[in-house]
mmCIF file of C-alpha atoms (C1' of nucleotides) in Angstrom:
data_model
loop_
_atom_site.group_PDB
_atom_site.id
_atom_site.type_symbol
_atom_site.label_atom_id
_atom_site.label_comp_id
_atom_site.label_asym_id
_atom_site.label_seq_id
_atom_site.Cartn_x
_atom_site.Cartn_y
_atom_site.Cartn_z
ATOM 1 C CA MET A 274 89.132 88.701 140.233
ATOM 2 C CA ASP A 275 91.675 89.920 142.718
ATOM 3 C CA GLY A 276 94.600 87.391 141.700
ATOM 4 C CA ARG A 277 95.717 86.100 144.881
ATOM 5 C CA GLN A 278 95.171 82.442 143.876
ATOM 6 C CA LEU A 279 97.364 83.183 140.786
ATOM 7 C CA LEU A 280 100.250 84.584 142.926
ATOM 8 C CA ASP A 281 99.970 81.466 145.329
ATOM 9 C CA TRP A 282 100.122 79.183 142.174
ATOM 10 C CA TYR A 283 103.197 81.442 140.875
ATOM 11 C CA SER A 284 105.343 80.890 144.321
ATOM 12 C CA GLN A 285 105.181 77.164 143.508
ATOM 13 C CA HIS A 286 105.549 77.198 139.627
ATOM 14 C CA ARG A 287 107.754 80.070 139.016
ATOM 15 C CA ARG A 288 110.136 79.385 136.152
ATOM 16 C CA SER A 289 113.718 80.796 136.536
ATOM 17 C CA PHE A 290 115.534 82.899 133.997
ATOM 18 C CA PRO A 291 118.634 85.120 133.841
ATOM 19 C CA TRP A 292 116.602 88.253 133.940
ATOM 20 C CA ARG A 293 114.430 87.298 136.776
ATOM 21 C CA THR A 294 116.552 89.011 139.411
ATOM 22 C CA PRO A 295 114.717 90.397 142.686
ATOM 23 C CA PHE A 296 112.505 93.514 142.105
ATOM 24 C CA PRO A 297 113.476 96.219 141.459
ATOM 25 C CA ARG A 298 115.592 95.067 138.702
ATOM 26 C CA ASP A 299 118.445 96.679 136.924
ATOM 27 C CA PRO A 300 116.879 98.659 134.172
ATOM 28 C CA TYR A 301 119.410 97.800 131.568
ATOM 29 C CA LEU A 302 119.143 94.131 132.485
ATOM 30 C CA VAL A 303 115.177 94.439 131.780
ATOM 31 C CA LEU A 304 115.534 96.445 128.724
ATOM 32 C CA VAL A 305 118.015 93.972 126.987
ATOM 33 C CA ALA A 306 116.040 91.084 127.931
ATOM 34 C CA GLU A 307 112.471 92.547 126.954
ATOM 35 C CA VAL A 308 113.601 93.535 123.547
ATOM 36 C CA MET A 309 115.048 90.096 122.895
ATOM 37 C CA LEU A 310 111.966 88.577 123.991
ATOM 38 C CA GLN A 311 110.069 90.495 121.436
ATOM 39 C CA GLN A 312 108.503 87.699 119.330
ATOM 40 C CA THR A 313 111.354 85.381 120.568
ATOM 41 C CA GLN A 314 111.064 82.551 122.723
ATOM 42 C CA ALA A 315 112.130 82.683 126.387
ATOM 43 C CA SER A 316 114.348 79.496 125.967
ATOM 44 C CA ARG A 317 116.171 81.102 123.088
ATOM 45 C CA VAL A 318 116.587 84.440 124.529
ATOM 46 C CA ALA A 319 117.990 82.667 127.934
ATOM 47 C CA GLU A 320 120.583 81.064 125.718
ATOM 48 C CA LEU A 321 121.779 84.247 124.161
ATOM 49 C CA LEU A 322 121.364 87.056 126.508
ATOM 50 C CA PRO A 323 124.490 85.937 128.383
ATOM 51 C CA ARG A 324 126.519 86.238 125.453
ATOM 52 C CA PHE A 325 125.282 89.797 124.730
ATOM 53 C CA LEU A 326 125.675 90.917 128.239
ATOM 54 C CA ALA A 327 129.242 89.448 128.106
ATOM 55 C CA ARG A 328 130.125 91.728 125.283
ATOM 56 C CA PHE A 329 128.379 94.830 126.480
ATOM 57 C CA PRO A 330 128.085 94.966 130.190
ATOM 58 C CA ARG A 331 126.622 98.138 130.541
ATOM 59 C CA LEU A 332 124.053 100.438 128.533
ATOM 60 C CA GLU A 333 127.151 102.722 127.913
ATOM 61 C CA ASP A 334 129.058 99.913 126.294
ATOM 62 C CA VAL A 335 126.014 99.475 123.733
ATOM 63 C CA ALA A 336 125.982 103.290 123.383
ATOM 64 C CA ALA A 337 129.695 103.624 122.627
ATOM 65 C CA ALA A 338 129.511 100.649 120.386
ATOM 66 C CA GLY A 339 128.997 100.855 116.453
ATOM 67 C CA GLU A 340 125.786 99.599 115.111
ATOM 68 C CA ASP A 341 127.277 96.632 113.510
ATOM 69 C CA GLN A 342 128.845 95.208 116.825
ATOM 70 C CA VAL A 343 125.136 95.235 118.227
ATOM 71 C CA VAL A 344 123.868 93.677 115.433
ATOM 72 C CA ALA A 345 126.492 91.119 115.660
ATOM 73 C CA ALA A 346 125.699 90.381 119.325
ATOM 74 C CA PHE A 347 122.247 89.823 118.175
ATOM 75 C CA ALA A 348 123.134 87.128 115.624
ATOM 76 C CA GLY A 349 120.591 84.083 115.866
ATOM 77 C CA LEU A 350 117.901 86.232 117.232
ATOM 78 C CA GLY A 351 116.278 87.351 114.217
ATOM 79 C CA TYR A 352 114.270 90.638 114.049
ATOM 80 C CA TYR A 353 117.787 92.432 113.600
ATOM 81 C CA ARG A 354 116.126 95.936 113.343
ATOM 82 C CA ARG A 355 115.686 95.350 117.385
ATOM 83 C CA ALA A 356 119.266 95.427 117.654
ATOM 84 C CA ARG A 357 119.657 98.735 115.562
ATOM 85 C CA LEU A 358 117.200 100.353 117.563
ATOM 86 C CA LEU A 359 118.482 99.161 120.764
ATOM 87 C CA HIS A 360 121.580 100.831 119.443
ATOM 88 C CA ARG A 361 119.815 104.234 119.089
ATOM 89 C CA LEU A 362 117.979 103.678 122.126
ATOM 90 C CA ALA A 363 121.170 103.257 124.151
ATOM 91 C CA GLN A 364 122.746 106.472 122.935
ATOM 92 C CA GLN A 365 119.511 108.283 123.680
ATOM 93 C CA LEU A 366 119.259 107.000 127.442
ATOM 94 C CA VAL A 367 122.997 107.721 128.189
ATOM 95 C CA GLN A 368 122.434 111.195 126.878
ATOM 96 C CA ARG A 369 119.178 111.861 128.647
ATOM 97 C CA GLY A 370 118.701 109.363 131.359
ATOM 98 C CA TRP A 371 116.059 107.053 132.111
ATOM 99 C CA PRO A 372 112.355 107.871 131.979
ATOM 100 C CA GLN A 373 110.501 105.648 134.437
ATOM 101 C CA ASP A 374 107.059 106.370 133.199
ATOM 102 C CA PRO A 375 105.408 103.717 130.648
ATOM 103 C CA HIS A 376 104.077 106.651 128.570
ATOM 104 C CA GLN A 377 107.424 108.417 128.335
ATOM 105 C CA LEU A 378 109.397 104.904 127.639
ATOM 106 C CA ARG A 379 106.854 104.502 124.947
ATOM 107 C CA GLN A 380 108.301 107.241 122.898
ATOM 108 C CA LEU A 381 111.725 105.771 122.778
ATOM 109 C CA PRO A 382 112.845 103.810 119.683
ATOM 110 C CA GLY A 383 112.062 100.107 119.590
ATOM 111 C CA LEU A 384 109.667 100.387 122.679
ATOM 112 C CA GLY A 385 106.076 99.391 121.847
ATOM 113 C CA PRO A 386 103.185 99.265 124.229
ATOM 114 C CA TYR A 387 104.373 95.926 125.534
ATOM 115 C CA THR A 388 108.394 96.384 126.189
ATOM 116 C CA ALA A 389 107.545 99.981 127.453
ATOM 117 C CA ALA A 390 105.129 98.448 130.059
ATOM 118 C CA ALA A 391 107.628 95.718 130.879
ATOM 119 C CA VAL A 392 110.377 97.911 131.627
ATOM 120 C CA ALA A 393 108.238 100.226 133.757
ATOM 121 C CA ALA A 394 106.913 97.265 135.681
ATOM 122 C CA PHE A 395 109.908 95.103 136.012
ATOM 123 C CA ALA A 396 112.347 97.729 136.649
ATOM 124 C CA PHE A 397 110.429 100.675 137.986
ATOM 125 C CA GLY A 398 107.529 99.039 139.632
ATOM 126 C CA HIS A 399 104.655 100.538 137.838
ATOM 127 C CA LEU A 400 101.828 98.407 137.437
ATOM 128 C CA THR A 401 100.619 98.985 133.870
ATOM 129 C CA PRO A 402 100.334 95.450 132.411
ATOM 130 C CA PRO A 403 102.601 94.334 129.623
ATOM 131 C CA VAL A 404 100.105 92.749 127.379
ATOM 132 C CA ASP A 405 101.913 90.261 125.384
ATOM 133 C CA GLY A 406 100.292 87.071 123.588
ATOM 134 C CA ASN A 407 100.102 85.443 126.754
ATOM 135 C CA LEU A 408 98.168 88.061 128.769
ATOM 136 C CA ALA A 409 95.799 88.801 125.558
ATOM 137 C CA ARG A 410 95.121 84.796 125.558
ATOM 138 C CA ILE A 411 94.393 84.553 129.175
ATOM 139 C CA ALA A 412 92.107 87.354 129.004
ATOM 140 C CA ALA A 413 90.139 86.263 126.073
ATOM 141 C CA ARG A 414 89.477 82.985 127.751
ATOM 142 C CA LEU A 415 88.509 84.489 131.269
ATOM 143 C CA LEU A 416 85.926 86.597 129.405
ATOM 144 C CA ALA A 417 85.279 84.417 126.564
ATOM 145 C CA LEU A 418 85.904 87.168 124.282
ATOM 146 C CA PRO A 419 85.613 86.393 120.617
ATOM 147 C CA LEU A 420 88.474 88.542 119.458
ATOM 148 C CA SER A 421 91.520 87.686 117.397
ATOM 149 C CA ALA A 422 94.649 87.336 119.266
ATOM 150 C CA HIS A 423 96.119 90.859 118.022
ATOM 151 C CA SER A 424 92.964 92.929 117.868
ATOM 152 C CA ALA A 425 93.296 96.229 119.565
ATOM 153 C CA GLN A 426 90.136 95.704 121.389
ATOM 154 C CA LEU A 427 91.470 92.606 123.071
ATOM 155 C CA ARG A 428 94.425 94.496 124.144
ATOM 156 C CA ARG A 429 92.426 96.975 125.805
ATOM 157 C CA GLN A 430 90.361 94.366 127.558
ATOM 158 C CA ALA A 431 93.063 92.638 128.730
ATOM 159 C CA THR A 432 94.881 95.992 129.929
ATOM 160 C CA ALA A 433 91.901 96.832 132.096
ATOM 161 C CA LEU A 434 91.360 93.517 133.495
ATOM 162 C CA PHE A 435 95.116 92.869 134.449
ATOM 163 C CA SER A 436 95.475 96.572 135.824
ATOM 164 C CA GLN A 437 92.600 96.061 138.190
ATOM 165 C CA MET A 438 94.047 92.748 139.328
ATOM 166 C CA ALA A 439 97.601 94.279 139.712
ATOM 167 C CA GLN A 440 96.199 97.233 141.903
ATOM 168 C CA SER A 441 94.844 94.538 144.369
ATOM 169 C CA GLN A 442 98.004 92.782 144.777
ATOM 170 C CA SER A 443 100.308 95.600 144.082
ATOM 171 C CA THR A 444 103.070 93.757 142.830
ATOM 172 C CA PRO A 445 104.586 93.638 139.074
ATOM 173 C CA ALA A 446 105.235 89.969 139.951
ATOM 174 C CA LEU A 447 101.459 89.165 139.208
ATOM 175 C CA PHE A 448 102.525 89.933 135.209
ATOM 176 C CA GLU A 449 105.167 87.256 135.288
ATOM 177 C CA ALA A 450 102.703 84.998 137.097
ATOM 178 C CA LEU A 451 100.275 85.524 134.030
ATOM 179 C CA MET A 452 103.066 84.829 131.728
ATOM 180 C CA ASP A 453 104.136 81.798 133.199
ATOM 181 C CA LEU A 454 100.468 80.527 133.394
ATOM 182 C CA GLY A 455 100.278 81.543 129.812
ATOM 183 C CA ALA A 456 103.163 79.592 128.859
ATOM 184 C CA THR A 457 102.640 76.340 130.762
ATOM 185 C CA VAL A 458 98.950 76.106 131.789
ATOM 186 C CA CYS A 459 96.715 78.487 129.481
ATOM 187 C CA ARG A 460 98.761 77.392 126.272
ATOM 188 C CA PRO A 461 97.365 78.103 122.934
ATOM 189 C CA VAL A 462 96.972 74.621 122.049
ATOM 190 C CA SER A 463 95.734 71.720 124.861
ATOM 191 C CA PRO A 464 95.475 74.180 127.665
ATOM 192 C CA LEU A 465 95.787 72.318 131.288
ATOM 193 C CA CYS A 466 92.738 73.661 132.754
ATOM 194 C CA GLY A 467 92.601 70.956 135.408
ATOM 195 C CA GLN A 468 95.892 72.725 137.010
ATOM 196 C CA CYS A 469 94.575 76.274 136.499
ATOM 197 C CA PRO A 470 94.313 78.480 139.679
ATOM 198 C CA LEU A 471 91.861 80.490 137.459
ATOM 199 C CA ALA A 472 89.696 78.026 136.064
ATOM 200 C CA ALA A 473 86.841 78.721 138.660
ATOM 201 C CA ARG A 474 86.564 82.186 137.102
ATOM 202 C CA CYS A 475 87.226 81.326 133.476
ATOM 203 C CA LEU A 476 84.291 81.721 131.103
ATOM 204 C CA ALA A 477 85.913 79.790 128.435
ATOM 205 C CA PHE A 478 86.491 76.911 130.628
ATOM 206 C CA GLN A 479 82.915 77.038 131.823
ATOM 207 C CA LYS A 480 81.936 76.682 128.185
ATOM 208 C CA GLY A 481 83.913 74.082 127.824
ATOM 209 C CA ARG A 482 85.666 75.393 124.793
ATOM 210 C CA PRO A 483 89.094 76.939 125.958
ATOM 211 C CA GLU A 484 90.605 76.738 122.954
ATOM 212 C CA ASP A 485 88.067 78.663 120.861
ATOM 213 C CA PHE A 486 89.617 81.761 122.352
ATOM 214 C CA PRO A 487 91.249 83.955 121.232
ATOM 215 C CA LEU A 488 89.908 83.673 117.368
ATOM 216 C CA PRO A 489 92.397 82.395 115.181
ATOM 217 C CA LYS A 490 94.001 84.879 113.154
ATOM 218 C CA PRO A 491 93.733 84.640 109.351
ATOM 219 C CA GLN A 492 96.573 82.711 107.644
ATOM 220 C CA ARG A 493 98.791 84.179 105.118
ATOM 221 C CA ALA A 494 99.917 82.737 101.689
ATOM 222 C CA ARG A 495 103.376 81.347 101.769
ATOM 223 C CA GLU A 496 106.147 81.819 99.127
ATOM 224 C CA THR A 497 108.620 79.082 98.705
ATOM 225 C CA PRO A 498 111.613 80.555 96.907
ATOM 226 C CA THR A 499 114.851 78.717 96.211
ATOM 227 C CA TRP A 500 117.851 80.463 96.869
ATOM 228 C CA LEU A 501 121.505 79.847 95.767
ATOM 229 C CA ALA A 502 124.405 79.978 98.317
ATOM 230 C CA LEU A 503 127.997 79.795 97.256
ATOM 231 C CA TRP A 504 130.463 78.981 99.768
ATOM 232 C CA LEU A 505 133.888 80.197 98.623
ATOM 233 C CA GLU A 506 137.083 79.234 100.272
ATOM 234 C CA ASN A 507 140.524 80.806 99.899
ATOM 235 C CA PRO A 508 143.962 79.185 100.541
ATOM 236 C CA ALA A 509 144.099 80.619 103.753
ATOM 237 C CA GLY A 510 140.922 78.908 105.012
ATOM 238 C CA GLU A 511 138.859 82.187 105.052
ATOM 239 C CA VAL A 512 135.411 82.355 103.377
ATOM 240 C CA LEU A 513 133.743 85.125 101.492
ATOM 241 C CA LEU A 514 130.899 86.884 103.142
ATOM 242 C CA ARG A 515 129.026 89.681 101.326
ATOM 243 C CA PRO A 516 126.389 92.366 102.805
ATOM 244 C CA ILE A 517 122.823 91.782 101.703
ATOM 245 C CA THR A 518 121.342 94.829 100.270
ATOM 246 C CA GLU A 519 117.649 94.065 100.405
ATOM 247 C CA PRO A 520 115.349 92.497 102.832
ATOM 248 C CA PRO A 521 114.900 89.943 103.946
ATOM 249 C CA LEU A 522 118.312 89.929 105.841
ATOM 250 C CA GLN A 523 119.342 93.242 104.666
ATOM 251 C CA GLY A 524 122.476 94.655 106.214
ATOM 252 C CA LEU A 525 123.493 91.140 107.357
ATOM 253 C CA TRP A 526 126.811 89.361 106.102
ATOM 254 C CA LEU A 527 126.217 86.053 104.399
ATOM 255 C CA PRO A 528 127.954 83.696 101.719
ATOM 256 C CA PRO A 529 126.986 84.986 98.282
ATOM 257 C CA LEU A 530 123.527 84.413 97.552
ATOM 258 C CA GLU A 531 121.452 84.207 94.580
ATOM 259 C CA ARG A 532 117.781 84.915 95.284
ATOM 260 C CA GLY A 533 116.352 85.261 91.721
ATOM 261 C CA SER A 534 114.141 82.828 89.900
ATOM 262 C CA GLY A 535 114.948 80.636 86.888
ATOM 263 C CA GLU A 536 116.985 77.797 85.905
ATOM 264 C CA VAL A 537 119.630 76.919 88.621
ATOM 265 C CA GLU A 538 122.630 76.590 86.152
ATOM 266 C CA THR A 539 121.942 79.945 84.734
ATOM 267 C CA ARG A 540 121.515 81.670 88.294
ATOM 268 C CA LEU A 541 124.756 80.039 89.418
ATOM 269 C CA ARG A 542 126.410 81.454 86.269
ATOM 270 C CA ARG A 543 125.095 84.771 87.129
ATOM 271 C CA LEU A 544 126.489 84.571 90.683
ATOM 272 C CA LEU A 545 129.804 83.851 89.453
ATOM 273 C CA GLY A 546 129.687 86.492 87.092
ATOM 274 C CA GLU A 547 128.901 89.219 89.913
ATOM 275 C CA LEU A 548 131.833 87.929 91.705
ATOM 276 C CA GLY A 549 134.165 87.942 88.653
ATOM 277 C CA LEU A 550 134.842 84.359 89.129
ATOM 278 C CA GLY A 551 134.790 81.313 86.645
ATOM 279 C CA GLY A 552 135.340 77.553 87.640
ATOM 280 C CA GLU A 553 133.106 74.928 88.461
ATOM 281 C CA PRO A 554 131.152 74.892 91.864
ATOM 282 C CA LYS A 555 130.386 71.758 93.288
ATOM 283 C CA ALA A 556 126.838 71.153 94.713
ATOM 284 C CA VAL A 557 126.917 70.610 98.618
ATOM 285 C CA GLY A 558 123.555 70.021 99.333
ATOM 286 C CA ARG A 559 120.356 71.737 100.058
ATOM 287 C CA LEU A 560 118.801 73.182 103.207
ATOM 288 C CA SER A 561 115.457 74.788 104.262
ATOM 289 C CA HIS A 562 115.222 77.932 106.104
ATOM 290 C CA ARG A 563 112.159 79.910 107.225
ATOM 291 C CA ILE A 564 111.678 83.589 107.131
ATOM 292 C CA THR A 565 108.310 85.162 108.086
ATOM 293 C CA HIS A 566 106.070 83.526 105.734
ATOM 294 C CA ARG A 567 108.577 82.407 103.395
ATOM 295 C CA LEU A 568 109.667 78.540 103.191
ATOM 296 C CA ILE A 569 113.256 79.063 101.527
ATOM 297 C CA THR A 570 115.168 76.120 100.170
ATOM 298 C CA VAL A 571 118.760 77.090 99.782
ATOM 299 C CA LEU A 572 121.148 75.184 97.287
ATOM 300 C CA VAL A 573 124.654 75.295 98.697
ATOM 301 C CA PHE A 574 127.538 75.066 96.263
ATOM 302 C CA ARG A 575 131.160 75.344 97.103
ATOM 303 C CA LEU A 576 134.425 76.558 95.193
ATOM 304 C CA SER A 577 138.007 77.083 96.206
ATOM 305 C CA VAL A 578 139.557 80.190 94.753
ATOM 306 C CA PRO A 579 142.773 81.873 94.642
ATOM 307 C CA PRO A 580 143.937 84.576 97.114
ATOM 308 C CA GLN A 581 142.192 87.976 97.021
ATOM 309 C CA VAL A 582 139.508 87.216 94.385
ATOM 310 C CA GLY A 583 136.414 89.353 95.114
ATOM 311 C CA GLU A 584 138.173 91.500 97.737
ATOM 312 C CA ASN A 585 136.409 94.798 97.889
ATOM 313 C CA GLY A 586 133.562 96.666 99.650
ATOM 314 C CA ARG A 587 130.806 95.656 97.133
ATOM 315 C CA ASN A 588 131.884 92.073 96.632
ATOM 316 C CA GLY A 589 132.630 91.341 100.314
ATOM 317 C CA ARG A 590 135.296 90.246 102.458
ATOM 318 C CA TRP A 591 137.133 87.334 103.344
ATOM 319 C CA VAL A 592 137.015 86.362 107.033
ATOM 320 C CA SER A 593 137.678 83.339 109.368
ATOM 321 C CA VAL A 594 134.611 81.167 109.948
ATOM 322 C CA GLU A 595 134.381 82.593 113.481
ATOM 323 C CA ALA A 596 134.360 86.069 112.567
ATOM 324 C CA ASN A 597 132.394 88.672 114.500
ATOM 325 C CA VAL A 598 130.247 89.979 111.888
ATOM 326 C CA PRO A 599 126.438 90.629 111.912
ATOM 327 C CA THR A 600 124.908 87.760 110.486
ATOM 328 C CA SER A 601 121.950 85.314 110.431
ATOM 329 C CA SER A 602 121.306 81.650 111.568
ATOM 330 C CA LEU A 603 121.292 81.199 107.838
ATOM 331 C CA ALA A 604 124.966 81.725 107.587
ATOM 332 C CA TYR A 605 125.769 78.966 110.522
ATOM 333 C CA LYS A 606 123.311 76.478 108.494
ATOM 334 C CA ILE A 607 125.227 76.850 105.491
ATOM 335 C CA ALA A 608 128.521 76.338 107.233
ATOM 336 C CA ARG A 609 127.362 73.477 109.096
ATOM 337 C CA LEU A 610 125.920 71.726 105.668
ATOM 338 C CA VAL A 611 129.534 72.384 104.198
ATOM 339 C CA ALA A 612 131.103 71.121 107.237
ATOM 340 C CA GLU A 613 129.296 67.910 107.330
ATOM 341 C CA ALA A 614 129.755 67.275 103.526
ATOM 342 C CA GLU A 615 133.407 67.583 104.036
ATOM 343 C CA SER A 616 133.487 64.998 106.960
ATOM 344 C CA GLN A 617 131.225 62.734 104.854
ATOM 345 C CA ARG A 618 133.656 62.877 102.169
ATOM 346 C CA SER A 619 136.489 62.194 104.107
ATOM 347 C CA ILE A 620 134.907 59.429 105.901
ATOM 348 C CA THR A 621 133.669 58.002 102.698
ATOM 349 C CA TYR A 622 136.838 58.774 100.489
ATOM 350 C CA GLY A 623 139.345 59.472 103.127
ATOM 351 C "C1'" DA B 276 94.202 97.691 109.897
ATOM 352 C "C1'" DA B 277 97.693 95.144 107.308
ATOM 353 C "C1'" DG B 278 102.242 93.888 105.806
ATOM 354 C "C1'" DA B 279 107.247 93.312 106.823
ATOM 355 C "C1'" DC B 280 110.322 91.267 109.700
ATOM 356 C "C1'" DG B 281 114.029 85.805 111.634
ATOM 357 C "C1'" DG B 282 113.985 82.045 113.862
ATOM 358 C "C1'" DG B 283 113.106 77.855 116.631
ATOM 359 C "C1'" DG B 284 109.959 74.466 118.929
ATOM 360 C "C1'" DC B 285 106.110 71.393 118.682
ATOM 361 C "C1'" DA B 286 102.056 68.619 117.524
ATOM 362 C "C1'" DT C 190 103.763 71.058 107.466
ATOM 363 C "C1'" DG C 191 101.190 74.772 110.261
ATOM 364 C "C1'" DC C 192 100.782 77.540 114.280
ATOM 365 C "C1'" DC C 193 102.900 80.322 118.025
ATOM 366 C "C1'" DC C 194 105.875 82.910 120.444
ATOM 367 C "C1'" DA C 195 107.414 88.333 126.528
ATOM 368 C "C1'" DG C 196 106.227 92.872 119.464
ATOM 369 C "C1'" DT C 197 107.263 97.131 116.521
ATOM 370 C "C1'" DC C 198 107.536 100.008 112.830
ATOM 371 C "C1'" DT C 199 105.831 101.701 108.529
ATOM 372 C "C1'" DT C 200 102.202 102.500 105.235
#
DNA sequence: AAGACGGGGCA
DNA sequence: TGCCCAGTCTT
């Protein structure tokens, strides 16, 4: 399988993204994009990458910034450990320079087999395949391998297959072609085999069962906790954010949350007690938020408080709504719910 | 090898 | 809802 048909297909169907500049690419751009692309949809990265680059135009800017600033620039992307590792990585690279070999890149914090290969390929022209979910799935189907998507075996087979293909074409563009093929044609469900340039060579297609490969991964049990969120607003229009001290969302700043269990009223009192507050919070509404295998229901309450209540390191700090702090999408969801409730109220009673 | 870790999109 | 996504790190 030489991959020429694939490159032909790619020349007609290439998707455009901010990080897809001509080869060889700026290593910094590749690095940031690839780290963001870890388990994050390309469309989402396309939205948020420009914001990050505007805040940190150069690698040196990341290295010189505080960790929290880098995490803040990742807000909305999830997997915030990536931002912390990227910060460490930037400092190492500024100190010691860029390795170009995938094996050496692999040693750096935050770069696993995929990202190390991707940076080596797209920034430095190496032909080691960055095996992501797309490449693994395509390999499983081409060879009709009954292996689960994340198995080490499948990864090895995919590496061997696409390594050979890349040698014959000698361009890392082949890897992008495979990723686009996986995203748009060789999709996880309902693959469009009629449009696939590799269908003639695909054993899964010949079997008539493309969707049987790779094997589905066993599903995990799901938790469905209920959290309470308290939206506190002072007369200056600021809201109180607190750092979360335990995972999930550890280290991020959100409105005070109560993540225990039991009766809602009891838990609300407990939360108020922690903050040294009294008063009668008003129920604003509920929202749902998913974190990995958890499906979380968040009950949102609001309360207006006098100035300076709860102002200290442990209990949080008052910030304006648009403050640049490390936070999560959940904070935006809560803010949106409160804002919507507010506008409803002014419409209804206004 | 398995579990933890965000969040959005889609059928 | 259930599953997937340009994964990595820890145990």
